[in-house]
mmCIF file with all atom_site columns, C-alpha atoms and ligand atoms in Angstrom:
data_model
loop_
_atom_site.group_PDB
_atom_site.id
_atom_site.type_symbol
_atom_site.label_atom_id
_atom_site.label_alt_id
_atom_site.label_comp_id
_atom_site.label_asym_id
_atom_site.label_entity_id
_atom_site.label_seq_id
_atom_site.pdbx_PDB_ins_code
_atom_site.Cartn_x
_atom_site.Cartn_y
_atom_site.Cartn_z
_atom_site.occupancy
_atom_site.B_iso_or_equiv
_atom_site.pdbx_formal_charge
_atom_site.auth_seq_id
_atom_site.auth_comp_id
_atom_site.auth_asym_id
_atom_site.auth_atom_id
_atom_site.pdbx_PDB_model_num
ATOM   1   C CA  . MET A 1 1   ? -1.796  12.560  17.407  1.00 59.00 ? 27  MET A CA  1
ATOM   2   C CA  . SER A 1 2   ? 0.448   10.365  19.164  1.00 85.00 ? 28  SER A CA  1
ATOM   3   C CA  . GLY A 1 3   ? 1.411   7.685   16.763  1.00 95.00 ? 29  GLY A CA  1
ATOM   4   C CA  . LEU A 1 4   ? 3.096   6.630   13.177  1.00 97.00 ? 30  LEU A CA  1
ATOM   5   C CA  . PHE A 1 5   ? 1.770   5.616   10.455  1.00 98.00 ? 31  PHE A CA  1
ATOM   6   C CA  . ILE A 1 6   ? 3.598   3.981   8.488   1.00 98.00 ? 32  ILE A CA  1
ATOM   7   C CA  . SER A 1 7   ? 2.354   1.970   4.399   1.00 98.00 ? 33  SER A CA  1
ATOM   8   C CA  . LEU A 1 8   ? 4.050   -0.615  2.461   1.00 98.00 ? 34  LEU A CA  1
ATOM   9   C CA  . GLU A 1 9   ? 3.750   -0.231  -1.208  1.00 98.00 ? 35  GLU A CA  1
ATOM   10  C CA  . GLY A 1 10  ? 5.241   -1.826  -4.587  1.00 97.00 ? 36  GLY A CA  1
ATOM   11  C CA  . PRO A 1 11  ? 3.049   -3.905  -8.160  1.00 94.00 ? 37  PRO A CA  1
ATOM   12  C CA  . ASP A 1 12  ? 1.459   -6.917  -6.450  1.00 89.00 ? 38  ASP A CA  1
ATOM   13  C CA  . GLY A 1 13  ? 4.292   -10.250 -5.690  1.00 89.00 ? 39  GLY A CA  1
ATOM   14  C CA  . SER A 1 14  ? 6.816   -7.252  -4.349  1.00 91.00 ? 40  SER A CA  1
ATOM   15  C CA  . GLY A 1 15  ? 6.379   -9.483  -1.300  1.00 92.00 ? 41  GLY A CA  1
ATOM   16  C CA  . LYS A 1 16  ? 5.165   -6.593  0.949   1.00 94.00 ? 42  LYS A CA  1
ATOM   17  C CA  . THR A 1 17  ? 3.402   -8.785  3.064   1.00 93.00 ? 43  THR A CA  1
ATOM   18  C CA  . THR A 1 18  ? 6.553   -10.818 4.301   1.00 95.00 ? 44  THR A CA  1
ATOM   19  C CA  . GLN A 1 19  ? 8.107   -7.289  5.090   1.00 97.00 ? 45  GLN A CA  1
ATOM   20  C CA  . ILE A 1 20  ? 5.856   -5.907  6.676   1.00 97.00 ? 46  ILE A CA  1
ATOM   21  C CA  . GLN A 1 21  ? 5.659   -8.965  9.797   1.00 97.00 ? 47  GLN A CA  1
ATOM   22  C CA  . LEU A 1 22  ? 9.116   -8.933  10.257  1.00 97.00 ? 48  LEU A CA  1
ATOM   23  C CA  . LEU A 1 23  ? 8.937   -5.359  10.629  1.00 98.00 ? 49  LEU A CA  1
ATOM   24  C CA  . GLN A 1 24  ? 5.848   -6.139  13.306  1.00 97.00 ? 50  GLN A CA  1
ATOM   25  C CA  . GLU A 1 25  ? 8.136   -7.763  15.046  1.00 97.00 ? 51  GLU A CA  1
ATOM   26  C CA  . PHE A 1 26  ? 10.920  -5.432  15.127  1.00 97.00 ? 52  PHE A CA  1
ATOM   27  C CA  . LEU A 1 27  ? 8.908   -3.165  16.737  1.00 96.00 ? 53  LEU A CA  1
ATOM   28  C CA  . ILE A 1 28  ? 6.865   -5.017  19.362  1.00 97.00 ? 54  ILE A CA  1
ATOM   29  C CA  . GLU A 1 29  ? 9.990   -6.169  20.555  1.00 96.00 ? 55  GLU A CA  1
ATOM   30  C CA  . ARG A 1 30  ? 11.526  -2.676  20.698  1.00 94.00 ? 56  ARG A CA  1
ATOM   31  C CA  . GLY A 1 31  ? 8.208   -1.892  23.025  1.00 95.00 ? 57  GLY A CA  1
ATOM   32  C CA  . TYR A 1 32  ? 5.576   -0.195  20.041  1.00 96.00 ? 58  TYR A CA  1
ATOM   33  C CA  . GLU A 1 33  ? 2.140   -1.290  20.418  1.00 97.00 ? 59  GLU A CA  1
ATOM   34  C CA  . VAL A 1 34  ? 1.917   -2.389  16.509  1.00 98.00 ? 60  VAL A CA  1
ATOM   35  C CA  . VAL A 1 35  ? -1.324  -2.232  14.753  1.00 98.00 ? 61  VAL A CA  1
ATOM   36  C CA  . LEU A 1 36  ? -1.255  -4.140  11.478  1.00 98.00 ? 62  LEU A CA  1
ATOM   37  C CA  . THR A 1 37  ? -3.816  -3.106  8.561   1.00 98.00 ? 63  THR A CA  1
ATOM   38  C CA  . ARG A 1 38  ? -4.310  -4.527  5.239   1.00 97.00 ? 64  ARG A CA  1
ATOM   39  C CA  . GLU A 1 39  ? -5.858  -2.167  1.998   1.00 98.00 ? 65  GLU A CA  1
ATOM   40  C CA  . PRO A 1 40  ? -7.823  -2.957  0.683   1.00 97.00 ? 66  PRO A CA  1
ATOM   41  C CA  . GLY A 1 41  ? -9.584  -4.067  3.342   1.00 98.00 ? 67  GLY A CA  1
ATOM   42  C CA  . GLY A 1 42  ? -8.897  -4.100  7.502   1.00 98.00 ? 68  GLY A CA  1
ATOM   43  C CA  . THR A 1 43  ? -12.293 -3.763  8.660   1.00 98.00 ? 69  THR A CA  1
ATOM   44  C CA  . ASP A 1 44  ? -15.536 -5.830  8.222   1.00 98.00 ? 70  ASP A CA  1
ATOM   45  C CA  . ILE A 1 45  ? -17.453 -3.670  5.925   1.00 98.00 ? 71  ILE A CA  1
ATOM   46  C CA  . SER A 1 46  ? -13.418 -2.483  4.693   1.00 98.00 ? 72  SER A CA  1
ATOM   47  C CA  . GLU A 1 47  ? -13.396 -6.637  3.999   1.00 98.00 ? 73  GLU A CA  1
ATOM   48  C CA  . GLN A 1 48  ? -17.152 -6.367  2.366   1.00 98.00 ? 74  GLN A CA  1
ATOM   49  C CA  . VAL A 1 49  ? -16.361 -3.605  -0.234  1.00 98.00 ? 75  VAL A CA  1
ATOM   50  C CA  . ARG A 1 50  ? -13.027 -5.573  -1.006  1.00 98.00 ? 76  ARG A CA  1
ATOM   51  C CA  . LYS A 1 51  ? -14.888 -9.178  -1.750  1.00 98.00 ? 77  LYS A CA  1
ATOM   52  C CA  . ILE A 1 52  ? -16.485 -6.489  -4.446  1.00 98.00 ? 78  ILE A CA  1
ATOM   53  C CA  . ILE A 1 53  ? -13.380 -4.535  -6.097  1.00 97.00 ? 79  ILE A CA  1
ATOM   54  C CA  . LEU A 1 54  ? -11.439 -7.998  -6.185  1.00 96.00 ? 80  LEU A CA  1
ATOM   55  C CA  . ASP A 1 55  ? -14.237 -10.670 -8.254  1.00 96.00 ? 81  ASP A CA  1
ATOM   56  C CA  . VAL A 1 56  ? -13.583 -11.727 -11.252 1.00 95.00 ? 82  VAL A CA  1
ATOM   57  C CA  . ASN A 1 57  ? -16.936 -11.312 -11.982 1.00 96.00 ? 83  ASN A CA  1
ATOM   58  C CA  . ASN A 1 58  ? -17.159 -7.813  -11.883 1.00 97.00 ? 84  ASN A CA  1
ATOM   59  C CA  . GLU A 1 59  ? -15.715 -6.939  -15.038 1.00 95.00 ? 85  GLU A CA  1
ATOM   60  C CA  . LYS A 1 60  ? -18.291 -3.724  -15.480 1.00 97.00 ? 86  LYS A CA  1
ATOM   61  C CA  . MET A 1 61  ? -16.783 -1.833  -13.090 1.00 98.00 ? 87  MET A CA  1
ATOM   62  C CA  . SER A 1 62  ? -16.209 1.391   -14.138 1.00 98.00 ? 88  SER A CA  1
ATOM   63  C CA  . ASN A 1 63  ? -13.068 2.806   -12.989 1.00 98.00 ? 89  ASN A CA  1
ATOM   64  C CA  . MET A 1 64  ? -15.025 5.618   -11.544 1.00 98.00 ? 90  MET A CA  1
ATOM   65  C CA  . THR A 1 65  ? -17.298 2.567   -9.359  1.00 98.00 ? 91  THR A CA  1
ATOM   66  C CA  . GLU A 1 66  ? -13.706 1.442   -8.862  1.00 98.00 ? 92  GLU A CA  1
ATOM   67  C CA  . LEU A 1 67  ? -11.906 4.220   -7.239  1.00 98.00 ? 93  LEU A CA  1
ATOM   68  C CA  . LEU A 1 68  ? -14.286 4.917   -5.204  1.00 98.00 ? 94  LEU A CA  1
ATOM   69  C CA  . LEU A 1 69  ? -14.535 1.963   -3.481  1.00 98.00 ? 95  LEU A CA  1
ATOM   70  C CA  . TYR A 1 70  ? -11.729 1.627   -3.010  1.00 98.00 ? 96  TYR A CA  1
ATOM   71  C CA  . THR A 1 71  ? -11.915 5.222   -1.014  1.00 98.00 ? 97  THR A CA  1
ATOM   72  C CA  . ALA A 1 72  ? -15.064 3.859   1.095   1.00 98.00 ? 98  ALA A CA  1
ATOM   73  C CA  . ALA A 1 73  ? -12.937 1.662   1.730   1.00 98.00 ? 99  ALA A CA  1
ATOM   74  C CA  . ARG A 1 74  ? -10.326 3.587   3.351   1.00 98.00 ? 100 ARG A CA  1
ATOM   75  C CA  . ALA A 1 75  ? -12.588 5.642   4.101   1.00 98.00 ? 101 ALA A CA  1
ATOM   76  C CA  . GLN A 1 76  ? -14.122 3.175   6.684   1.00 98.00 ? 102 GLN A CA  1
ATOM   77  C CA  . LEU A 1 77  ? -10.564 1.717   7.445   1.00 98.00 ? 103 LEU A CA  1
ATOM   78  C CA  . VAL A 1 78  ? -9.572  5.496   9.160   1.00 98.00 ? 104 VAL A CA  1
ATOM   79  C CA  . ASP A 1 79  ? -12.290 5.276   11.434  1.00 98.00 ? 105 ASP A CA  1
ATOM   80  C CA  . GLU A 1 80  ? -13.002 2.160   13.003  1.00 98.00 ? 106 GLU A CA  1
ATOM   81  C CA  . ILE A 1 81  ? -9.192  1.460   12.538  1.00 98.00 ? 107 ILE A CA  1
ATOM   82  C CA  . ILE A 1 82  ? -6.089  4.136   11.847  1.00 98.00 ? 108 ILE A CA  1
ATOM   83  C CA  . ARG A 1 83  ? -6.926  7.144   14.083  1.00 98.00 ? 109 ARG A CA  1
ATOM   84  C CA  . PRO A 1 84  ? -8.460  5.612   17.027  1.00 98.00 ? 110 PRO A CA  1
ATOM   85  C CA  . ALA A 1 85  ? -4.649  3.663   17.187  1.00 98.00 ? 111 ALA A CA  1
ATOM   86  C CA  . LEU A 1 86  ? -2.284  6.231   15.971  1.00 98.00 ? 112 LEU A CA  1
ATOM   87  C CA  . GLU A 1 87  ? -4.846  8.462   18.760  1.00 97.00 ? 113 GLU A CA  1
ATOM   88  C CA  . ALA A 1 88  ? -3.992  6.171   21.638  1.00 98.00 ? 114 ALA A CA  1
ATOM   89  C CA  . GLY A 1 89  ? -0.156  6.068   20.361  1.00 97.00 ? 115 GLY A CA  1
ATOM   90  C CA  . LYS A 1 90  ? 0.310   3.099   18.659  1.00 98.00 ? 116 LYS A CA  1
ATOM   91  C CA  . VAL A 1 91  ? 1.959   2.571   15.050  1.00 98.00 ? 117 VAL A CA  1
ATOM   92  C CA  . VAL A 1 92  ? 0.079   1.491   13.240  1.00 98.00 ? 118 VAL A CA  1
ATOM   93  C CA  . ILE A 1 93  ? 1.193   -0.812  9.717   1.00 98.00 ? 119 ILE A CA  1
ATOM   94  C CA  . CYS A 1 94  ? -0.437  -0.752  6.349   1.00 98.00 ? 120 CYS A CA  1
ATOM   95  C CA  . ASP A 1 95  ? 0.188   -3.141  3.304   1.00 98.00 ? 121 ASP A CA  1
ATOM   96  C CA  . ARG A 1 96  ? -0.435  -0.094  0.855   1.00 98.00 ? 122 ARG A CA  1
ATOM   97  C CA  . PHE A 1 97  ? -2.509  3.244   1.587   1.00 98.00 ? 123 PHE A CA  1
ATOM   98  C CA  . TYR A 1 98  ? -3.618  5.943   -0.923  1.00 98.00 ? 124 TYR A CA  1
ATOM   99  C CA  . ASP A 1 99  ? -0.503  5.879   -3.277  1.00 98.00 ? 125 ASP A CA  1
ATOM   100 C CA  . SER A 1 100 ? -1.959  2.335   -4.357  1.00 98.00 ? 126 SER A CA  1
ATOM   101 C CA  . SER A 1 101 ? -4.675  4.602   -5.481  1.00 98.00 ? 127 SER A CA  1
ATOM   102 C CA  . ALA A 1 102 ? -3.067  6.889   -6.662  1.00 98.00 ? 128 ALA A CA  1
ATOM   103 C CA  . VAL A 1 103 ? -0.977  4.788   -8.446  1.00 98.00 ? 129 VAL A CA  1
ATOM   104 C CA  . TYR A 1 104 ? -3.662  2.057   -9.644  1.00 97.00 ? 130 TYR A CA  1
ATOM   105 C CA  . GLN A 1 105 ? -6.394  4.247   -10.301 1.00 98.00 ? 131 GLN A CA  1
ATOM   106 C CA  . GLY A 1 106 ? -4.746  7.480   -10.951 1.00 98.00 ? 132 GLY A CA  1
ATOM   107 C CA  . ILE A 1 107 ? -2.327  6.545   -13.013 1.00 98.00 ? 133 ILE A CA  1
ATOM   108 C CA  . ALA A 1 108 ? -1.906  2.763   -14.936 1.00 97.00 ? 134 ALA A CA  1
ATOM   109 C CA  . ARG A 1 109 ? -6.286  4.096   -14.823 1.00 97.00 ? 135 ARG A CA  1
ATOM   110 C CA  . GLY A 1 110 ? -5.642  7.687   -16.069 1.00 98.00 ? 136 GLY A CA  1
ATOM   111 C CA  . MET A 1 111 ? -7.892  9.030   -14.386 1.00 98.00 ? 137 MET A CA  1
ATOM   112 C CA  . GLY A 1 112 ? -4.947  11.633  -13.186 1.00 98.00 ? 138 GLY A CA  1
ATOM   113 C CA  . VAL A 1 113 ? -3.161  11.596  -9.826  1.00 97.00 ? 139 VAL A CA  1
ATOM   114 C CA  . ASP A 1 114 ? -3.819  15.456  -8.500  1.00 96.00 ? 140 ASP A CA  1
ATOM   115 C CA  . MET A 1 115 ? -7.853  13.895  -8.341  1.00 98.00 ? 141 MET A CA  1
ATOM   116 C CA  . VAL A 1 116 ? -7.474  11.122  -6.472  1.00 98.00 ? 142 VAL A CA  1
ATOM   117 C CA  . TYR A 1 117 ? -4.934  12.929  -3.977  1.00 96.00 ? 143 TYR A CA  1
ATOM   118 C CA  . GLN A 1 118 ? -7.695  15.312  -4.051  1.00 97.00 ? 144 GLN A CA  1
ATOM   119 C CA  . LEU A 1 119 ? -10.687 12.754  -3.492  1.00 98.00 ? 145 LEU A CA  1
ATOM   120 C CA  . ASN A 1 120 ? -8.637  10.698  -0.052  1.00 98.00 ? 146 ASN A CA  1
ATOM   121 C CA  . GLU A 1 121 ? -7.786  14.106  1.066   1.00 95.00 ? 147 GLU A CA  1
ATOM   122 C CA  . GLU A 1 122 ? -11.378 14.950  1.746   1.00 96.00 ? 148 GLU A CA  1
ATOM   123 C CA  . ALA A 1 123 ? -12.037 11.211  2.899   1.00 97.00 ? 149 ALA A CA  1
ATOM   124 C CA  . LEU A 1 124 ? -8.929  10.484  4.997   1.00 96.00 ? 150 LEU A CA  1
ATOM   125 C CA  . GLN A 1 125 ? -9.204  13.843  7.146   1.00 92.00 ? 151 GLN A CA  1
ATOM   126 C CA  . GLY A 1 126 ? -5.715  14.917  7.532   1.00 93.00 ? 152 GLY A CA  1
ATOM   127 C CA  . ILE A 1 127 ? -4.836  10.997  8.095   1.00 97.00 ? 153 ILE A CA  1
ATOM   128 C CA  . LEU A 1 128 ? -2.068  10.003  6.074   1.00 96.00 ? 154 LEU A CA  1
ATOM   129 C CA  . PRO A 1 129 ? 1.182   8.253   6.306   1.00 98.00 ? 155 PRO A CA  1
ATOM   130 C CA  . ASP A 1 130 ? 4.109   9.944   7.639   1.00 97.00 ? 156 ASP A CA  1
ATOM   131 C CA  . ILE A 1 131 ? 6.047   6.937   6.106   1.00 98.00 ? 157 ILE A CA  1
ATOM   132 C CA  . THR A 1 132 ? 6.016   4.809   2.882   1.00 98.00 ? 158 THR A CA  1
ATOM   133 C CA  . PHE A 1 133 ? 8.378   1.939   2.016   1.00 98.00 ? 159 PHE A CA  1
ATOM   134 C CA  . LEU A 1 134 ? 7.577   1.142   -1.596  1.00 98.00 ? 160 LEU A CA  1
ATOM   135 C CA  . MET A 1 135 ? 9.245   -1.992  -2.805  1.00 98.00 ? 161 MET A CA  1
ATOM   136 C CA  . ASP A 1 136 ? 10.556  -1.097  -6.473  1.00 98.00 ? 162 ASP A CA  1
ATOM   137 C CA  . MET A 1 137 ? 10.707  -4.529  -8.590  1.00 96.00 ? 163 MET A CA  1
ATOM   138 C CA  . ASP A 1 138 ? 9.926   -4.257  -12.427 1.00 94.00 ? 164 ASP A CA  1
ATOM   139 C CA  . ALA A 1 139 ? 6.032   -5.987  -13.623 1.00 92.00 ? 165 ALA A CA  1
ATOM   140 C CA  . GLU A 1 140 ? 6.975   -8.912  -15.441 1.00 90.00 ? 166 GLU A CA  1
ATOM   141 C CA  . GLU A 1 141 ? 8.940   -10.442 -12.024 1.00 90.00 ? 167 GLU A CA  1
ATOM   142 C CA  . GLY A 1 142 ? 5.610   -10.132 -9.764  1.00 88.00 ? 168 GLY A CA  1
ATOM   143 C CA  . ILE A 1 143 ? 3.428   -10.641 -12.033 1.00 84.00 ? 169 ILE A CA  1
ATOM   144 C CA  . GLN A 1 144 ? 5.697   -14.255 -12.683 1.00 86.00 ? 170 GLN A CA  1
ATOM   145 C CA  . ARG A 1 145 ? 5.627   -14.527 -8.779  1.00 86.00 ? 171 ARG A CA  1
ATOM   146 C CA  . LYS A 1 146 ? 1.815   -13.967 -8.223  1.00 83.00 ? 172 LYS A CA  1
ATOM   147 C CA  . LYS A 1 147 ? 1.256   -16.407 -10.944 1.00 83.00 ? 173 LYS A CA  1
ATOM   148 C CA  . LYS A 1 148 ? 3.274   -19.293 -8.591  1.00 84.00 ? 174 LYS A CA  1
ATOM   149 C CA  . GLN A 1 149 ? 1.521   -17.972 -5.167  1.00 76.00 ? 175 GLN A CA  1
ATOM   150 C CA  . ALA A 1 150 ? -2.771  -18.075 -5.872  1.00 76.00 ? 176 ALA A CA  1
ATOM   151 C CA  . THR A 1 151 ? -4.957  -17.526 -8.461  1.00 87.00 ? 177 THR A CA  1
ATOM   152 C CA  . LEU A 1 152 ? -5.240  -13.632 -9.918  1.00 90.00 ? 178 LEU A CA  1
ATOM   153 C CA  . ASP A 1 153 ? -8.265  -11.551 -8.509  1.00 90.00 ? 179 ASP A CA  1
ATOM   154 C CA  . ARG A 1 154 ? -9.138  -9.089  -10.617 1.00 88.00 ? 180 ARG A CA  1
ATOM   155 C CA  . LEU A 1 155 ? -6.626  -6.353  -10.581 1.00 89.00 ? 181 LEU A CA  1
ATOM   156 C CA  . GLU A 1 156 ? -3.247  -8.268  -10.947 1.00 89.00 ? 182 GLU A CA  1
ATOM   157 C CA  . LYS A 1 157 ? -5.537  -10.235 -14.101 1.00 89.00 ? 183 LYS A CA  1
ATOM   158 C CA  . GLU A 1 158 ? -4.489  -6.736  -16.176 1.00 91.00 ? 184 GLU A CA  1
ATOM   159 C CA  . ASN A 1 159 ? -2.269  -6.159  -18.759 1.00 90.00 ? 185 ASN A CA  1
ATOM   160 C CA  . LEU A 1 160 ? 1.150   -6.361  -18.965 1.00 92.00 ? 186 LEU A CA  1
ATOM   161 C CA  . GLU A 1 161 ? 1.166   -3.139  -19.626 1.00 95.00 ? 187 GLU A CA  1
ATOM   162 C CA  . PHE A 1 162 ? -1.055  -2.310  -16.890 1.00 95.00 ? 188 PHE A CA  1
ATOM   163 C CA  . HIS A 1 163 ? 1.814   -3.334  -14.061 1.00 95.00 ? 189 HIS A CA  1
ATOM   164 C CA  . GLN A 1 164 ? 4.334   -1.136  -16.312 1.00 96.00 ? 190 GLN A CA  1
ATOM   165 C CA  . LYS A 1 165 ? 2.137   1.846   -15.433 1.00 97.00 ? 191 LYS A CA  1
ATOM   166 C CA  . VAL A 1 166 ? 2.128   0.621   -12.247 1.00 97.00 ? 192 VAL A CA  1
ATOM   167 C CA  . VAL A 1 167 ? 5.595   0.102   -11.479 1.00 97.00 ? 193 VAL A CA  1
ATOM   168 C CA  . GLU A 1 168 ? 6.164   3.654   -13.209 1.00 97.00 ? 194 GLU A CA  1
ATOM   169 C CA  . GLY A 1 169 ? 3.926   6.121   -11.397 1.00 98.00 ? 195 GLY A CA  1
ATOM   170 C CA  . TYR A 1 170 ? 4.836   3.986   -7.969  1.00 98.00 ? 196 TYR A CA  1
ATOM   171 C CA  . ARG A 1 171 ? 8.256   5.388   -9.380  1.00 98.00 ? 197 ARG A CA  1
ATOM   172 C CA  . SER A 1 172 ? 7.242   9.346   -10.227 1.00 97.00 ? 198 SER A CA  1
ATOM   173 C CA  . LEU A 1 173 ? 5.565   9.226   -7.521  1.00 97.00 ? 199 LEU A CA  1
ATOM   174 C CA  . ALA A 1 174 ? 8.644   8.236   -5.087  1.00 98.00 ? 200 ALA A CA  1
ATOM   175 C CA  . LYS A 1 175 ? 10.721  11.133  -7.225  1.00 98.00 ? 201 LYS A CA  1
ATOM   176 C CA  . ARG A 1 176 ? 8.536   13.585  -6.290  1.00 96.00 ? 202 ARG A CA  1
ATOM   177 C CA  . ASN A 1 177 ? 7.382   12.721  -2.374  1.00 96.00 ? 203 ASN A CA  1
ATOM   178 C CA  . SER A 1 178 ? 11.513  11.344  -1.690  1.00 96.00 ? 204 SER A CA  1
ATOM   179 C CA  . GLN A 1 179 ? 11.128  13.142  1.572   1.00 95.00 ? 205 GLN A CA  1
ATOM   180 C CA  . ARG A 1 180 ? 7.959   10.762  2.741   1.00 97.00 ? 206 ARG A CA  1
ATOM   181 C CA  . ILE A 1 181 ? 8.765   7.369   0.314   1.00 98.00 ? 207 ILE A CA  1
ATOM   182 C CA  . LYS A 1 182 ? 12.034  5.197   1.061   1.00 98.00 ? 208 LYS A CA  1
ATOM   183 C CA  . VAL A 1 183 ? 12.353  2.942   -2.182  1.00 98.00 ? 209 VAL A CA  1
ATOM   184 C CA  . LEU A 1 184 ? 13.160  -0.488  -1.854  1.00 98.00 ? 210 LEU A CA  1
ATOM   185 C CA  . ASN A 1 185 ? 14.666  -2.764  -4.129  1.00 97.00 ? 211 ASN A CA  1
ATOM   186 C CA  . ALA A 1 186 ? 12.358  -5.507  -4.400  1.00 97.00 ? 212 ALA A CA  1
ATOM   187 C CA  . THR A 1 187 ? 14.648  -8.184  -5.762  1.00 96.00 ? 213 THR A CA  1
ATOM   188 C CA  . ASP A 1 188 ? 17.242  -7.979  -2.579  1.00 97.00 ? 214 ASP A CA  1
ATOM   189 C CA  . SER A 1 189 ? 17.138  -10.583 -0.227  1.00 97.00 ? 215 SER A CA  1
ATOM   190 C CA  . ILE A 1 190 ? 14.094  -11.313 2.227   1.00 97.00 ? 216 ILE A CA  1
ATOM   191 C CA  . ASP A 1 191 ? 17.500  -10.147 5.009   1.00 98.00 ? 217 ASP A CA  1
ATOM   192 C CA  . GLN A 1 192 ? 18.439  -7.183  3.232   1.00 98.00 ? 218 GLN A CA  1
ATOM   193 C CA  . ILE A 1 193 ? 15.441  -5.778  2.776   1.00 98.00 ? 219 ILE A CA  1
ATOM   194 C CA  . GLN A 1 194 ? 14.274  -5.575  6.036   1.00 98.00 ? 220 GLN A CA  1
ATOM   195 C CA  . LYS A 1 195 ? 17.288  -4.294  7.226   1.00 98.00 ? 221 LYS A CA  1
ATOM   196 C CA  . GLN A 1 196 ? 17.412  -1.473  5.339   1.00 98.00 ? 222 GLN A CA  1
ATOM   197 C CA  . MET A 1 197 ? 13.909  -1.128  6.673   1.00 98.00 ? 223 MET A CA  1
ATOM   198 C CA  . ARG A 1 198 ? 15.209  -0.851  10.293  1.00 98.00 ? 224 ARG A CA  1
ATOM   199 C CA  . GLN A 1 199 ? 17.703  1.432   9.897   1.00 97.00 ? 225 GLN A CA  1
ATOM   200 C CA  . TYR A 1 200 ? 15.436  3.847   7.693   1.00 97.00 ? 226 TYR A CA  1
ATOM   201 C CA  . LEU A 1 201 ? 12.860  3.225   10.513  1.00 96.00 ? 227 LEU A CA  1
ATOM   202 C CA  . LEU A 1 202 ? 15.341  3.757   12.867  1.00 94.00 ? 228 LEU A CA  1
ATOM   203 C CA  . ARG A 1 203 ? 16.869  7.083   12.141  1.00 92.00 ? 229 ARG A CA  1
ATOM   204 C CA  . GLN A 1 204 ? 13.263  8.663   11.218  1.00 90.00 ? 230 GLN A CA  1
ATOM   205 C CA  . ILE A 1 205 ? 11.833  7.606   14.828  1.00 85.00 ? 231 ILE A CA  1
ATOM   206 C CA  . GLU A 1 206 ? 15.178  9.089   16.162  1.00 78.00 ? 232 GLU A CA  1
ATOM   207 C CA  . LYS A 1 207 ? 14.982  12.327  14.136  1.00 76.00 ? 233 LYS A CA  1
HETATM 208 P P1  . TMP B 2 .   ? -3.801  -6.433  -2.865  1.00 60.54 ? 305 TMP B P1  1
HETATM 209 O O1  . TMP B 2 .   ? -3.530  -7.664  -3.462  1.00 60.54 ? 305 TMP B O1  1
HETATM 210 O O2  . TMP B 2 .   ? -2.210  -5.362  -2.312  1.00 60.54 ? 305 TMP B O2  1
HETATM 211 O O3  . TMP B 2 .   ? -3.769  -6.908  -1.632  1.00 60.54 ? 305 TMP B O3  1
HETATM 212 O O4  . TMP B 2 .   ? -3.681  -5.514  -2.736  1.00 60.54 ? 305 TMP B O4  1
HETATM 213 C C1  . TMP B 2 .   ? -5.438  -5.709  -3.782  1.00 60.54 ? 305 TMP B C1  1
HETATM 214 C C2  . TMP B 2 .   ? -5.636  -5.724  -5.750  1.00 60.54 ? 305 TMP B C2  1
HETATM 215 O O5  . TMP B 2 .   ? -5.570  -4.581  -5.523  1.00 60.54 ? 305 TMP B O5  1
HETATM 216 C C3  . TMP B 2 .   ? -3.813  -4.944  -5.523  1.00 60.54 ? 305 TMP B C3  1
HETATM 217 O O6  . TMP B 2 .   ? -3.705  -5.610  -7.378  1.00 60.54 ? 305 TMP B O6  1
HETATM 218 C C4  . TMP B 2 .   ? -3.616  -3.673  -6.295  1.00 60.54 ? 305 TMP B C4  1
HETATM 219 C C5  . TMP B 2 .   ? -5.286  -2.726  -5.946  1.00 60.54 ? 305 TMP B C5  1
HETATM 220 N N1  . TMP B 2 .   ? -5.368  -1.350  -5.697  1.00 60.54 ? 305 TMP B N1  1
HETATM 221 C C6  . TMP B 2 .   ? -5.612  -0.884  -6.561  1.00 60.54 ? 305 TMP B C6  1
HETATM 222 O O7  . TMP B 2 .   ? -5.724  -0.889  -7.314  1.00 60.54 ? 305 TMP B O7  1
HETATM 223 N N2  . TMP B 2 .   ? -6.052  0.328   -5.808  1.00 60.54 ? 305 TMP B N2  1
HETATM 224 C C7  . TMP B 2 .   ? -6.634  1.045   -4.124  1.00 60.54 ? 305 TMP B C7  1
HETATM 225 O O8  . TMP B 2 .   ? -6.409  1.806   -3.607  1.00 60.54 ? 305 TMP B O8  1
HETATM 226 C C8  . TMP B 2 .   ? -5.603  -0.713  -3.349  1.00 60.54 ? 305 TMP B C8  1
HETATM 227 C C9  . TMP B 2 .   ? -5.455  -0.086  -2.025  1.00 60.54 ? 305 TMP B C9  1
HETATM 228 C C10 . TMP B 2 .   ? -5.281  -1.314  -4.432  1.00 60.54 ? 305 TMP B C10 1
#
């Protein structure tokens, strides 16, 4: 597999989408073929699953169902989009990937990080990110930003304690995987964050 797989992670409202678009422009300018995608979603089937997961009316959804639906959407995205793109030597940038399940379902829902990773490793058959950028910021600020932008989905509507667990979960995951996960301060300016991402990426590509 000769492509490069980059994922962006962070609590809700941490500004991942803006940074992904800027990173895509940078890589295209440098001559890379870039595939941009998001999770949950990115294929017709996965987008249908996304609707079910995030629907505020699905308040009865059990934690296991939620975990399996996220994993199913991801398996489809990998088979249909990510694996073929990497095999063709492209750069894939994914807005969230399996670390989101490790943190939201494994830690915040209390299902266990190891179990979530094990399940995902089965479902993803070796397709894992080479580089992950974590947009780190406190939960309160992220939720405030989200409330200003749009109506909240089922996960965003969770209480502050849930979102604090997400933030802490990401921080501990980043410590355990420091060779893969690069932590950025999401309260820095858009330009500052982008500059750090580009510098880090170039260093990794040149290695
Ligand atoms: P988004 O708002 O970044 O598109 O993501 C949708 C929500 O789904 C967000 O609150 C994070 C959550 N999520 C999980 O709980 N587990 C996962 O595996 C993924 C990919 C997202």
